[in-house]
Coordinates of C-alpha atoms in Angstrom, one line a residue:
M1 CA -8.7 29.5 -13.1
T2 CA -11.6 28.4 -11.4
E3 CA -14.5 31.0 -10.9
T4 CA -16.3 30.8 -7.1
A5 CA -20.1 30.7 -7.6
G6 CA -22.0 32.8 -5.3
A7 CA -24.3 35.4 -5.1
S8 CA -22.9 37.9 -7.1
Y9 CA -20.8 36.5 -10.4
D10 CA -17.9 38.9 -12.0
W11 CA -19.5 38.2 -15.7
R12 CA -17.8 41.0 -17.3
G13 CA -14.6 40.0 -16.1
F14 CA -14.8 36.3 -16.8
L15 CA -16.6 36.7 -20.4
T16 CA -14.2 39.3 -21.7
R17 CA -11.2 36.8 -21.0
W18 CA -12.7 34.3 -22.6
S19 CA -13.5 36.8 -25.4
E20 CA -10.1 37.5 -25.7
E21 CA -8.6 34.3 -25.6
W22 CA -10.7 33.0 -28.5
A23 CA -9.9 35.8 -30.9
D24 CA -6.5 35.0 -30.4
A25 CA -6.8 31.6 -31.5
Y26 CA -9.6 32.4 -34.2
D27 CA -8.7 30.5 -37.0
P28 CA -10.8 31.9 -40.3
D29 CA -11.1 28.5 -42.0
D30 CA -13.7 27.9 -38.6
A31 CA -16.0 30.7 -39.4
R32 CA -19.5 29.6 -38.9
D33 CA -20.5 33.3 -40.1
S34 CA -19.7 36.9 -40.8
G35 CA -20.7 37.1 -37.1
D36 CA -17.5 35.1 -35.9
E37 CA -15.7 37.8 -37.6
E38 CA -16.9 40.6 -36.0
A39 CA -16.2 39.2 -32.6
R40 CA -12.9 38.7 -33.4
R41 CA -12.7 41.9 -34.7
T42 CA -14.1 43.5 -31.9
R43 CA -12.9 40.4 -29.0
W44 CA -16.1 40.0 -28.1
L45 CA -18.3 37.1 -28.0
G46 CA -21.2 38.7 -26.6
F47 CA -24.0 41.0 -28.0
E48 CA -25.3 44.5 -25.9
P49 CA -26.6 43.9 -22.2
A50 CA -30.1 43.1 -22.3
A51 CA -32.5 45.9 -21.0
P52 CA -34.6 45.8 -18.0
A53 CA -37.4 45.2 -19.7
R54 CA -36.6 42.5 -22.0
V55 CA -35.7 40.8 -18.8
A56 CA -39.1 41.5 -17.2
A57 CA -40.9 40.4 -20.6
L58 CA -38.7 37.2 -20.5
E59 CA -39.9 36.5 -16.9
E60 CA -43.3 37.5 -17.5
R61 CA -43.5 35.3 -20.8
L62 CA -42.3 32.2 -18.7
G63 CA -44.1 33.2 -15.5
H64 CA -41.2 32.1 -13.7
R65 CA -38.3 34.4 -11.6
L66 CA -35.1 34.1 -13.3
P67 CA -32.3 32.3 -12.1
P68 CA -29.8 34.9 -10.7
S69 CA -26.8 33.7 -12.7
Y70 CA -28.9 34.0 -16.1
Q71 CA -30.4 36.7 -15.3
T72 CA -26.9 38.8 -14.5
F73 CA -25.5 37.6 -17.1
L74 CA -27.8 38.7 -19.8
E75 CA -27.2 42.2 -18.1
V76 CA -23.9 41.9 -19.3
T77 CA -24.8 40.5 -23.1
N78 CA -28.1 39.0 -24.6
G79 CA -26.8 36.1 -25.7
W80 CA -23.7 34.2 -26.1
R81 CA -21.4 32.9 -29.6
H82 CA -19.5 29.3 -29.3
A83 CA -20.3 28.1 -25.6
G84 CA -17.8 25.7 -25.5
G85 CA -17.1 23.6 -28.6
F86 CA -20.9 22.5 -29.2
V87 CA -23.3 25.2 -28.6
W88 CA -22.9 27.9 -31.0
L89 CA -25.5 30.4 -30.1
L90 CA -26.7 30.6 -26.8
A91 CA -30.0 32.1 -25.9
G92 CA -31.1 35.8 -25.2
T93 CA -34.5 37.1 -23.9
E94 CA -36.1 36.5 -27.3
E95 CA -34.7 33.1 -28.2
A96 CA -34.8 31.6 -24.5
R97 CA -38.3 29.1 -24.9
W98 CA -39.9 26.1 -23.0
H99 CA -38.1 22.7 -24.5
E100 CA -41.0 21.2 -26.7
D101 CA -39.5 17.8 -27.0
D102 CA -40.0 17.1 -30.5
A103 CA -38.3 14.1 -30.6
G104 CA -40.1 12.4 -27.7
L105 CA -37.3 11.6 -25.6
A106 CA -39.3 12.3 -22.2
E107 CA -40.8 8.9 -22.8
I108 CA -38.1 7.5 -24.0
F109 CA -35.8 8.5 -20.9
Q110 CA -38.9 7.6 -18.6
E111 CA -39.0 3.9 -19.9
N112 CA -36.0 3.3 -17.9
L113 CA -37.3 4.3 -14.9
D114 CA -38.9 2.0 -12.2
E115 CA -40.3 2.6 -8.5
D116 CA -36.5 2.7 -7.0
A117 CA -35.3 5.4 -9.3
T118 CA -33.8 8.3 -7.5
R119 CA -34.7 12.0 -8.1
E120 CA -31.6 12.7 -9.5
E121 CA -32.6 9.8 -12.1
V122 CA -36.2 10.9 -12.2
L123 CA -35.4 14.9 -13.1
E124 CA -32.6 13.7 -15.6
A125 CA -35.4 11.7 -17.4
T126 CA -38.2 14.2 -17.0
I127 CA -36.3 17.4 -18.0
W128 CA -37.5 17.3 -21.5
T129 CA -41.3 18.1 -20.3
R130 CA -40.4 21.6 -18.1
G131 CA -36.9 22.5 -19.5
L132 CA -35.9 26.2 -20.6
E133 CA -34.1 25.6 -23.9
L134 CA -31.3 28.1 -24.2
A135 CA -29.6 26.3 -27.3
V136 CA -30.2 28.5 -30.5
D137 CA -27.8 26.9 -32.9
S138 CA -25.6 23.7 -32.1
D139 CA -24.2 20.4 -33.1
A140 CA -27.6 18.6 -32.0
M141 CA -26.5 19.8 -28.3
T142 CA -29.8 20.9 -25.7
V143 CA -28.9 23.2 -23.1
M144 CA -31.9 23.3 -20.3
L145 CA -32.5 25.8 -17.4
D146 CA -34.7 23.4 -14.7
P147 CA -37.2 25.4 -13.3
E148 CA -37.8 22.0 -11.0
D149 CA -34.2 21.7 -9.8
V150 CA -33.3 24.9 -7.7
D151 CA -30.6 25.5 -4.9
P152 CA -31.4 27.5 -1.9
L153 CA -29.8 30.5 -4.0
G154 CA -32.6 30.2 -6.4
E155 CA -30.3 28.8 -9.1
W156 CA -31.5 26.2 -11.8
A157 CA -29.7 22.9 -12.6
V158 CA -28.3 23.1 -16.3
Y159 CA -29.1 20.2 -18.3
T160 CA -27.3 19.3 -21.4
W161 CA -27.3 16.4 -23.6
A162 CA -26.4 15.2 -27.2
P163 CA -27.9 12.3 -29.0
W164 CA -23.7 11.7 -29.9
R165 CA -22.9 11.2 -26.6
A166 CA -24.5 8.2 -25.4
S167 CA -24.9 9.2 -21.8
P168 CA -27.7 10.8 -20.0
P169 CA -28.0 14.1 -19.3
E170 CA -25.2 16.0 -17.7
R171 CA -26.2 18.1 -14.5
H172 CA -24.5 21.6 -14.4
A173 CA -25.0 23.3 -10.4
S174 CA -26.3 27.0 -12.0
F175 CA -25.9 28.7 -15.6
W176 CA -22.8 29.9 -13.9
E177 CA -21.3 26.5 -14.0
F178 CA -22.8 25.4 -17.2
M179 CA -20.5 28.3 -18.5
Q180 CA -17.5 27.9 -16.4
D181 CA -17.2 24.0 -17.7
A182 CA -18.0 25.8 -21.8
Y183 CA -15.2 27.9 -21.2
R184 CA -13.0 24.7 -20.4
E185 CA -14.4 22.8 -23.0
F186 CA -13.6 25.6 -25.3
H187 CA -9.8 25.6 -23.8
S188 CA -9.0 21.9 -24.3
L189 CA -10.6 21.9 -27.9
R190 CA -8.2 24.4 -28.3
A191 CA -5.7 22.9 -26.6
R192 CA -5.5 19.4 -28.2
S193 CA -6.0 20.4 -32.0
D194 CA -3.2 19.9 -34.1
D195 CA -4.5 22.6 -36.5
A196 CA -5.3 25.8 -34.7
P197 CA -2.8 28.5 -34.0
E198 CA -0.5 28.2 -31.0
F199 CA -2.7 28.7 -27.7
V200 CA -0.7 30.4 -25.2
N201 CA -2.3 33.2 -23.4
A202 CA -2.2 33.8 -19.3
T203 CA -4.6 31.3 -18.4
T204 CA -2.5 28.5 -19.9
E205 CA 0.6 29.9 -18.2
S206 CA -1.0 30.2 -15.1
L207 CA -2.2 26.8 -15.7
D208 CA 1.0 25.6 -16.7
A209 CA 2.9 26.6 -14.0
M210 CA 0.5 25.1 -11.5
V211 CA 0.5 21.9 -13.1
E212 CA 4.8 21.9 -12.5
E213 CA 4.1 22.9 -8.8
A214 CA 1.7 20.3 -8.6
R215 CA 4.5 17.6 -9.9
R216 CA 6.9 18.9 -7.2
D217 CA 3.9 18.7 -4.8
A218 CA 3.3 15.2 -5.5
L219 CA 6.9 14.2 -5.2
R220 CA 7.2 15.7 -1.6
G221 CA 4.1 13.4 -0.5
D222 CA 1.6 15.7 -1.1
Y223 CA -0.3 13.6 -3.8
E224 CA -3.9 14.8 -3.0
R225 CA -3.4 18.3 -3.5
A226 CA -1.1 17.5 -7.0
E227 CA -4.4 15.5 -7.6
A228 CA -7.1 18.3 -7.3
V229 CA -4.5 20.5 -9.1
F230 CA -3.9 18.1 -11.7
A231 CA -7.7 17.1 -12.6
Q232 CA -8.5 21.2 -13.0
A233 CA -5.6 21.8 -15.4
Q234 CA -6.9 18.1 -17.3
K235 CA -10.5 19.8 -17.7
Y236 CA -8.6 22.5 -19.4
G237 CA -6.8 20.3 -22.0
R238 CA -3.8 21.2 -20.5
P239 CA -0.8 18.7 -21.9
R240 CA 1.0 16.7 -19.0
A241 CA -1.7 17.2 -16.6
G242 CA -3.6 14.0 -17.3
A243 CA -0.4 11.8 -17.6
L244 CA 0.7 12.5 -14.0
R245 CA -3.1 12.8 -12.5
D246 CA -3.6 8.8 -14.5
Q247 CA -0.1 7.8 -12.5
I248 CA -1.9 9.4 -8.8
V249 CA -5.4 7.8 -9.1
W250 CA -3.9 4.3 -10.9
L251 CA -2.0 3.8 -7.7
L252 CA -5.2 4.9 -5.6
G253 CA -7.2 1.7 -7.4
D254 CA -8.6 4.1 -10.0
R255 CA -8.0 3.0 -13.4
H256 CA -11.2 2.7 -15.6
A257 CA -10.4 5.1 -18.3
K258 CA -7.2 6.1 -17.4
H259 CA -4.7 5.5 -19.8
F260 CA -1.4 7.8 -18.7
D261 CA -2.8 9.9 -21.7
G262 CA -0.6 8.8 -24.4
L263 CA 2.5 8.8 -22.3
A264 CA 2.9 5.3 -22.2
A265 CA 3.8 5.2 -26.4
D266 CA 6.9 7.3 -25.4
P267 CA 10.3 5.0 -25.2
V268 CA 11.7 6.9 -22.4
Y269 CA 8.2 5.9 -20.0
A270 CA 7.2 3.0 -22.2
P271 CA 8.8 0.0 -19.6
E272 CA 7.4 1.6 -16.8
L273 CA 3.7 2.7 -18.0
L274 CA 2.8 -0.2 -20.7
P275 CA 3.1 -3.2 -18.6
A276 CA 0.7 -1.2 -16.1
L277 CA -1.5 -0.6 -18.8
I278 CA -1.8 -3.9 -20.6
A279 CA -1.8 -5.7 -17.0
G280 CA -4.6 -3.3 -15.8
R281 CA -6.7 -3.8 -19.0
G282 CA -6.6 -7.5 -19.5
E283 CA -5.3 -9.5 -22.5
R284 CA -8.9 -9.7 -24.0
T285 CA -8.8 -6.6 -24.5
W286 CA -5.4 -6.3 -26.8
R287 CA -5.8 -6.6 -30.1
G288 CA -3.4 -8.7 -32.6
D289 CA -0.1 -6.7 -31.8
G290 CA -1.2 -6.2 -28.6
A291 CA -1.8 -2.3 -29.2
Y292 CA -4.5 -0.7 -26.6
E293 CA -7.4 0.3 -28.8
G294 CA -7.4 4.3 -28.8
H295 CA -4.7 4.3 -25.8
V296 CA -0.9 4.1 -27.3
R297 CA -1.5 5.7 -30.4
G298 CA 1.9 6.7 -32.5
R299 CA 3.9 3.9 -31.0
S300 CA 7.4 3.8 -32.6
D301 CA 9.1 0.4 -33.7
E302 CA 10.8 0.5 -30.4
V303 CA 7.7 0.5 -28.2
R304 CA 5.6 -2.4 -30.4
A305 CA 8.6 -4.1 -29.9
L306 CA 8.5 -4.1 -26.1
E307 CA 4.6 -3.8 -25.6
R308 CA 5.0 -7.6 -27.7
V309 CA 7.3 -8.6 -25.2
V310 CA 5.9 -7.2 -22.2
L311 CA 2.3 -9.2 -23.3
R312 CA 3.7 -12.5 -23.7
Q313 CA 5.6 -12.2 -20.6
L314 CA 2.2 -11.7 -18.6
R315 CA 0.7 -14.4 -20.7
E316 CA 3.3 -16.8 -19.1
G317 CA 3.4 -15.2 -15.8
T318 CA 6.9 -14.7 -16.1
Y319 CA 6.8 -10.4 -16.2
A320 CA 8.8 -8.7 -13.2
Y321 CA 9.0 -5.4 -12.7
T322 CA 12.6 -3.9 -12.4
A323 CA 14.1 -0.6 -11.5
S324 CA 17.4 1.0 -11.6
G325 CA 19.8 1.6 -8.4
P326 CA 19.2 1.2 -4.7
F327 CA 15.1 0.8 -5.1
G328 CA 15.8 -1.6 -7.9
D329 CA 17.7 -3.7 -5.2
A330 CA 14.8 -3.2 -2.8
V331 CA 12.2 -4.6 -5.8
E332 CA 14.4 -7.8 -5.7
R333 CA 14.4 -8.4 -2.2
A334 CA 10.6 -7.8 -1.9
R335 CA 9.7 -10.0 -4.5
E336 CA 11.8 -13.2 -2.9
Q337 CA 10.0 -11.7 0.6
A338 CA 6.2 -12.1 -1.4
R339 CA 6.7 -15.2 -3.0
W340 CA 7.3 -16.7 0.3
G341 CA 3.9 -14.7 1.9
E342 CA 5.8 -12.3 3.8
V343 CA 3.8 -9.9 2.2
D344 CA 4.3 -7.3 5.3
A345 CA 7.8 -7.4 4.9
A346 CA 7.9 -6.8 1.4
W347 CA 5.9 -3.7 1.7
R348 CA 8.3 -2.4 4.3
T349 CA 11.0 -3.2 2.2
L350 CA 9.6 -1.4 -0.9
L351 CA 8.6 1.7 1.6
T352 CA 11.8 1.8 2.8
A353 CA 13.7 2.2 0.1
L354 CA 11.1 4.5 -2.0
P355 CA 12.8 7.5 -1.5
Q356 CA 15.7 6.5 -3.4
W357 CA 13.4 5.8 -6.3
Q358 CA 14.4 7.6 -9.4
P359 CA 12.0 8.7 -12.2
L360 CA 12.8 7.8 -15.9
G361 CA 11.8 11.5 -16.6
V362 CA 10.1 14.9 -15.4
D363 CA 6.3 13.4 -16.0
H364 CA 7.2 10.3 -14.1
L365 CA 5.7 10.7 -10.3
A366 CA 5.8 7.2 -8.8
P367 CA 6.6 3.4 -9.5
V368 CA 3.3 2.6 -11.4
G369 CA 4.7 -0.6 -12.9
L370 CA 4.4 -2.5 -9.7
V371 CA 0.9 -2.9 -10.3
A372 CA 1.8 -4.9 -13.2
D373 CA 4.1 -7.2 -11.4
P374 CA 2.7 -10.2 -10.0
L375 CA 4.1 -10.7 -6.9
L376 CA 4.2 -7.5 -6.2
G377 CA 0.9 -5.8 -7.8
P378 CA -1.1 -7.5 -5.3
L379 CA 0.6 -5.8 -2.3
L380 CA -0.8 -2.1 -3.7
T381 CA -4.0 -2.0 -2.0
Q382 CA -5.3 1.5 -2.0
E383 CA -3.9 1.6 1.7
R384 CA -0.9 1.1 0.6
G385 CA -1.0 2.9 -2.5
R386 CA -1.9 6.3 -0.5
A387 CA 1.4 5.6 1.9
L388 CA 3.5 4.8 -1.4
L389 CA 2.0 8.4 -2.6
A390 CA 2.7 10.3 0.4
T391 CA 6.1 9.0 0.6
P392 CA 9.2 11.8 -0.2
R393 CA 10.9 10.2 -3.5
G394 CA 13.0 11.4 -6.1
E395 CA 14.4 14.8 -6.4
E396 CA 12.0 15.8 -3.3
A397 CA 12.9 13.0 -1.1
T398 CA 13.5 14.9 2.0
G399 CA 11.1 15.3 5.3
S400 CA 9.3 12.5 7.2
R401 CA 8.4 9.1 5.2
A402 CA 5.2 7.5 5.3
V403 CA 4.4 4.9 8.1
P404 CA 4.1 1.2 6.4
V405 CA 0.6 -0.3 6.1
D406 CA 0.6 -3.8 7.7
E407 CA -2.7 -5.1 6.6
D408 CA -2.0 -9.3 7.3
P409 CA -3.6 -10.0 11.4
Q410 CA -0.7 -12.1 13.5
G411 CA -1.2 -15.4 14.3
M412 CA -3.9 -18.0 12.9
A413 CA -7.1 -16.8 14.4
W414 CA -8.5 -15.2 11.3
L415 CA -8.9 -18.9 9.6
A416 CA -12.4 -18.7 12.0
E417 CA -13.8 -16.0 10.4
R418 CA -16.2 -17.5 7.8
P419 CA -16.7 -15.0 5.0
S420 CA -20.1 -13.8 3.6
N421 CA -19.8 -15.4 0.2
G422 CA -19.1 -18.9 1.8
Q423 CA -15.5 -19.2 0.6
R424 CA -13.1 -21.0 3.1
R425 CA -16.1 -23.6 4.5
G426 CA -12.9 -25.6 5.5
Y427 CA -9.1 -25.7 5.3
R428 CA -6.3 -27.5 6.8
F429 CA -2.2 -26.6 7.4
L430 CA 1.2 -28.1 7.6
L431 CA 3.7 -26.0 9.7
V432 CA 7.0 -27.3 9.8
E433 CA 10.1 -26.2 12.1
G434 CA 13.4 -25.6 10.8
V435 CA 13.4 -26.2 7.2
E436 CA 12.4 -23.4 4.3
P437 CA 9.3 -23.5 1.8
D438 CA 11.7 -25.4 -1.1
A439 CA 12.2 -28.1 0.8
L440 CA 8.9 -29.1 1.6
P441 CA 8.1 -31.2 -1.2
A442 CA 11.0 -33.7 -0.6
L443 CA 8.9 -34.5 2.8
I444 CA 5.6 -34.8 1.7
G445 CA 5.3 -34.5 -2.0
A446 CA 3.5 -36.8 -4.3
E447 CA 5.7 -38.6 -6.8
D448 CA 4.3 -35.9 -9.5
G449 CA 4.8 -32.9 -7.0
T450 CA 8.3 -33.0 -5.6
E451 CA 9.2 -29.2 -7.3
L452 CA 7.2 -26.3 -6.8
H453 CA 5.3 -24.9 -9.2
E454 CA 5.5 -21.3 -9.8
P455 CA 3.9 -18.6 -7.7
M456 CA 0.4 -18.1 -8.8
T457 CA -3.2 -17.6 -7.1
L458 CA -4.4 -20.7 -5.2
W459 CA -7.7 -20.5 -7.9
D460 CA -5.3 -20.5 -10.8
A461 CA -3.0 -23.6 -9.2
R462 CA -6.4 -25.7 -8.6
S463 CA -7.7 -24.5 -12.2
K464 CA -4.3 -25.8 -13.6
L465 CA -4.6 -29.0 -12.0
R466 CA -8.3 -30.2 -12.7
S467 CA -7.2 -29.8 -16.3
S468 CA -5.4 -33.1 -16.5
G469 CA -4.5 -35.8 -14.1
T470 CA -6.9 -38.2 -12.1
S471 CA -8.5 -38.3 -8.5
S472 CA -9.8 -41.2 -6.6
S473 CA -12.2 -41.5 -3.6
Y474 CA -9.7 -42.9 -1.1
D475 CA -6.7 -40.7 -2.9
D476 CA -6.7 -37.5 -0.8
K477 CA -3.8 -35.6 -2.7
A478 CA -3.4 -31.6 -1.5
L479 CA -2.7 -29.2 -3.4
V480 CA -0.8 -26.7 -0.9
A481 CA 0.3 -23.1 -1.0
V482 CA 3.7 -23.0 0.8
G483 CA 5.7 -19.8 2.4
R484 CA 7.4 -18.9 5.7
A485 CA 5.2 -19.1 9.1
G486 CA 7.4 -16.7 11.1
H487 CA 10.4 -17.2 12.6
G488 CA 12.0 -20.8 12.0
W489 CA 8.7 -22.1 10.6
S490 CA 7.5 -23.2 6.8
F491 CA 3.8 -23.8 6.3
A492 CA 2.2 -25.7 3.7
F493 CA -1.8 -24.6 3.3
D494 CA -5.0 -25.8 1.6
S495 CA -7.9 -23.8 1.6
A496 CA -10.2 -26.8 -0.1
P497 CA -10.2 -29.9 1.6
H498 CA -11.4 -33.3 0.9
P499 CA -14.3 -34.1 3.7
F500 CA -12.4 -35.2 6.4
N501 CA -12.3 -39.3 6.4
E502 CA -12.1 -40.5 10.5
A503 CA -10.8 -43.8 9.4
R504 CA -8.4 -43.3 7.0
F505 CA -6.5 -40.1 7.8
T506 CA -3.1 -40.1 8.2
S507 CA -1.4 -37.0 9.9
P508 CA 1.7 -35.9 7.2
A509 CA 3.0 -34.1 10.3
V510 CA 5.2 -37.6 11.1
A511 CA 6.5 -37.7 7.7
A512 CA 7.3 -33.8 7.9
S513 CA 9.1 -33.5 11.1
R514 CA 12.3 -35.3 10.1
H515 CA 14.3 -32.2 11.0
G516 CA 12.3 -31.0 13.9
R517 CA 8.8 -30.6 15.1
A518 CA 5.4 -30.4 13.0
V519 CA 2.1 -29.7 13.5
V520 CA -0.9 -30.3 11.4
V521 CA -4.4 -28.7 11.9
W522 CA -7.4 -29.5 9.6
A523 CA -10.7 -27.4 10.3
S524 CA -14.0 -27.6 8.3
S525 CA -18.3 -26.7 9.2
D526 CA -20.6 -29.4 9.7
E527 CA -21.6 -30.0 6.4
F528 CA -22.6 -33.7 6.3
D529 CA -24.5 -33.6 9.8
R530 CA -21.6 -35.0 11.5
G531 CA -20.6 -31.9 13.2
A532 CA -18.4 -29.3 13.1
L533 CA -14.2 -30.5 12.9
F534 CA -10.8 -29.4 14.3
H535 CA -7.9 -31.7 14.3
L536 CA -4.9 -30.8 15.6
S537 CA -1.7 -33.2 15.5
V538 CA 2.1 -32.4 16.4
A539 CA 5.2 -34.9 15.7
Q540 CA 8.4 -34.6 16.6
R541 CA 11.8 -36.8 14.5
S542 CA 9.1 -38.6 12.9
T543 CA 7.2 -39.9 15.7
E544 CA 3.7 -38.2 16.5
R545 CA 3.7 -36.7 20.1
Y546 CA 0.1 -35.8 20.8
A547 CA -3.2 -35.6 18.8
Y548 CA -6.8 -35.1 19.3
T549 CA -9.9 -34.7 17.0
V550 CA -13.1 -32.9 18.0
L551 CA -16.0 -33.9 15.8
G552 CA -19.4 -32.3 16.9
E553 CA -19.7 -33.4 20.6
R554 CA -16.9 -36.3 20.4
C555 CA -13.2 -35.6 21.1
D556 CA -10.8 -38.5 20.2
R557 CA -7.1 -37.8 21.7
S558 CA -4.0 -39.3 22.1
G559 CA -0.5 -38.3 23.5
E560 CA 0.3 -36.4 26.2
I561 CA -1.6 -33.0 25.4
P562 CA -0.2 -29.5 26.6
Q563 CA -2.6 -27.7 29.0
D564 CA -2.8 -24.5 26.9
L565 CA -4.1 -26.7 23.9
D566 CA -5.8 -29.0 26.0
P567 CA -9.8 -29.8 23.7
D568 CA -11.4 -30.1 26.9
R569 CA -10.4 -26.2 27.9
L570 CA -10.8 -24.8 24.1
F571 CA -13.8 -26.7 23.0
S572 CA -16.0 -27.0 26.7
E573 CA -18.8 -25.3 24.9
A574 CA -18.7 -27.2 21.8
R575 CA -18.8 -30.4 23.8
S576 CA -21.7 -29.3 26.5
G577 CA -24.2 -30.8 23.8
G578 CA -25.8 -29.3 20.8
R579 CA -25.1 -29.4 17.4
N580 CA -23.0 -26.2 15.7
R581 CA -22.6 -26.0 12.2
E582 CA -19.3 -24.0 13.3
L583 CA -17.4 -25.0 16.4
P584 CA -16.9 -22.7 19.5
G585 CA -13.8 -22.5 20.2
E586 CA -11.8 -22.7 17.1
A587 CA -10.4 -19.0 17.1
A588 CA -9.4 -19.9 20.6
A589 CA -7.5 -22.9 19.5
L590 CA -5.7 -21.4 16.6
T591 CA -4.8 -18.4 18.9
A592 CA -3.3 -21.2 21.5
I593 CA -1.4 -23.1 18.5
A594 CA -0.3 -20.2 17.3
T595 CA 1.0 -18.7 20.5
T596 CA 2.3 -21.8 21.3
F597 CA 4.8 -22.9 18.6
G598 CA 5.4 -18.9 17.7
A599 CA 4.1 -19.2 14.4
T600 CA 1.7 -17.2 12.2
L601 CA 0.6 -17.8 8.3
P602 CA 0.0 -15.0 6.0
R603 CA -3.8 -13.9 5.6
F604 CA -3.1 -11.2 2.4
A605 CA -0.7 -13.7 0.9
L606 CA -3.0 -16.4 1.2
D607 CA -6.4 -14.7 0.0
H608 CA -4.9 -12.2 -2.8
G609 CA -1.2 -13.1 -3.5
R610 CA 0.4 -15.5 -5.5
L611 CA 2.4 -18.0 -4.1
H612 CA 4.3 -21.6 -4.7
T613 CA 2.1 -24.7 -4.5
F614 CA 3.0 -28.5 -4.6
V615 CA 1.2 -31.5 -4.4
T616 CA 1.0 -33.5 -1.2
R617 CA 0.9 -37.3 -1.0
S618 CA -2.2 -38.5 0.3
W619 CA -4.1 -37.5 3.6
T620 CA -6.0 -40.6 3.9
R621 CA -4.3 -44.0 3.7
P622 CA -4.6 -46.7 1.0
P623 CA -7.9 -48.8 0.7
G624 CA -7.9 -52.0 2.9
P625 CA -8.9 -55.4 1.9
G626 CA -12.3 -55.5 0.4
E627 CA -12.3 -51.7 0.4
T628 CA -13.6 -50.6 -2.9
Y629 CA -12.9 -46.9 -4.6
T630 CA -13.6 -45.0 -7.9
V631 CA -11.3 -43.1 -10.0
I632 CA -12.3 -39.6 -12.2
T633 CA -9.7 -39.0 -14.6
F634 CA -10.0 -35.6 -15.8
G635 CA -8.5 -33.9 -19.2
P636 CA -7.8 -36.5 -21.9
P637 CA -8.8 -40.2 -22.0
R638 CA -6.3 -42.3 -19.9
P639 CA -6.4 -46.0 -19.5
N640 CA -9.1 -47.9 -17.1
T641 CA -7.3 -47.9 -13.7
S642 CA -10.2 -48.3 -11.2
D643 CA -10.8 -51.0 -8.7
A644 CA -8.9 -51.8 -5.2

């Protein structure tokens, strides 16, 4: 269906096919004038060829040689009827004229240009001053050849614009490409019209066969080829093409203006696609009963009821993606892994089971609904989306499988990388040996934090905590995310600790080490001109074994510290003099801790995932005699409880 532009163009074959398809789909009620009836009878939308003398006269009048594709077009037909859906008559040699800009569009468009405007932006804004207008009769549509936007073959770009588009002029590489787009527009409008006669011809049959084969290609894992075919067929308005393509591009992360082409309103596919559509758009764009304006039309009562349920679940954070069969079982296992931070393991669980995934219907290409799951959705990065789509599944589950994409670095050294956006200026975490994450609140939880909160991002958990409760200048209860830190270890991680208080700090490692070893690490940049901080404390069976605190050039230590963790070796540069905002040796210390204890922290889960959280006991001791503090109350007013 795609014509190839080049030094020569098959205008006769292309325009003949277009004319015959138009005539077969002709509706007398849509006729604009007697010329339409004549075009139907003759099965030709064009006119007689332009004589060479007429073409030469036009070039002399314009003072330009015509671009090749427009010149050879005129040699076949001196003008054209119905160039797409909005240009009803296209100019021949007599009607082509320079655009006069009666509406002052040049001035309006150039107001938006600045000194940083690109050449393309300048050409778009100034086309009104030099364009060759080809639209003789249209729905307020302009079609202009640009004598200053010329390619190496001598082709002039074509710019089209209509005020009702509410967008800048659209550029086409040549007149040939413009006519190809107009032909596709004709097809698209006819295919989507409910009132027009049945629109079936050799072009539509060929496209539909290509779509079906591309569907099978997509299930085989050849998603790039399939997506290209769907995109081409979609331009022709072929049914199925848009819905199939949107499933691919959603999993690749492109969700703007993608809505599964109405498939989400089908009761067969709604359980999979509707949650993805709602979650991808955000609840603020959903009106009243949840209908997403313009994109889920014709919903049945069954789908409306599902829509309300899903919207409520997404708002409450209780939605969970489900699937049938072995893949559904894998989804449950992956959710369990993801909620404890084992993101790479969860991803491998899903990908291993993916060949056993079964579609809900013939137009279902992949488990798109995963993107709506609060635990599994964050796993689907663009790279993982490609791996998922490259894995054969469903009826085509044969051949090689995609390689899992592990995105979490092992160990802890990644914590020493300070993001350019300033986040994670400091952190602290607890590693506990021999207990599961859900046992941590019983070891170090605050009075009101002995149960784990439902999985959420650290940002959401912190916002929820700030909405009520109290805080004081001495009380240092930490909101921590918890999960597994490798074989035999659990972690509790705080990404936004209070400033380190040397005098009152009490390591929670002692309380947490009831069943084995516990490790506490606290690090932060120099924010108060005291020097950068790195603290390590290790306890076992409720007794602290060793600890050290590096603060700028100082180092306080206790106990018998293993050689591999010795701060004199790890932080020798920091202690040799000079004040550093970041502490040289931090990454090496984190690597040594990870190696010594065989533990790791999941970067992806902490930065992008949803984990259980709870509030710990204070990491500082209560104030002593004569020490004062301040209480800050959040939320509704509470009785005054200040003073030590």
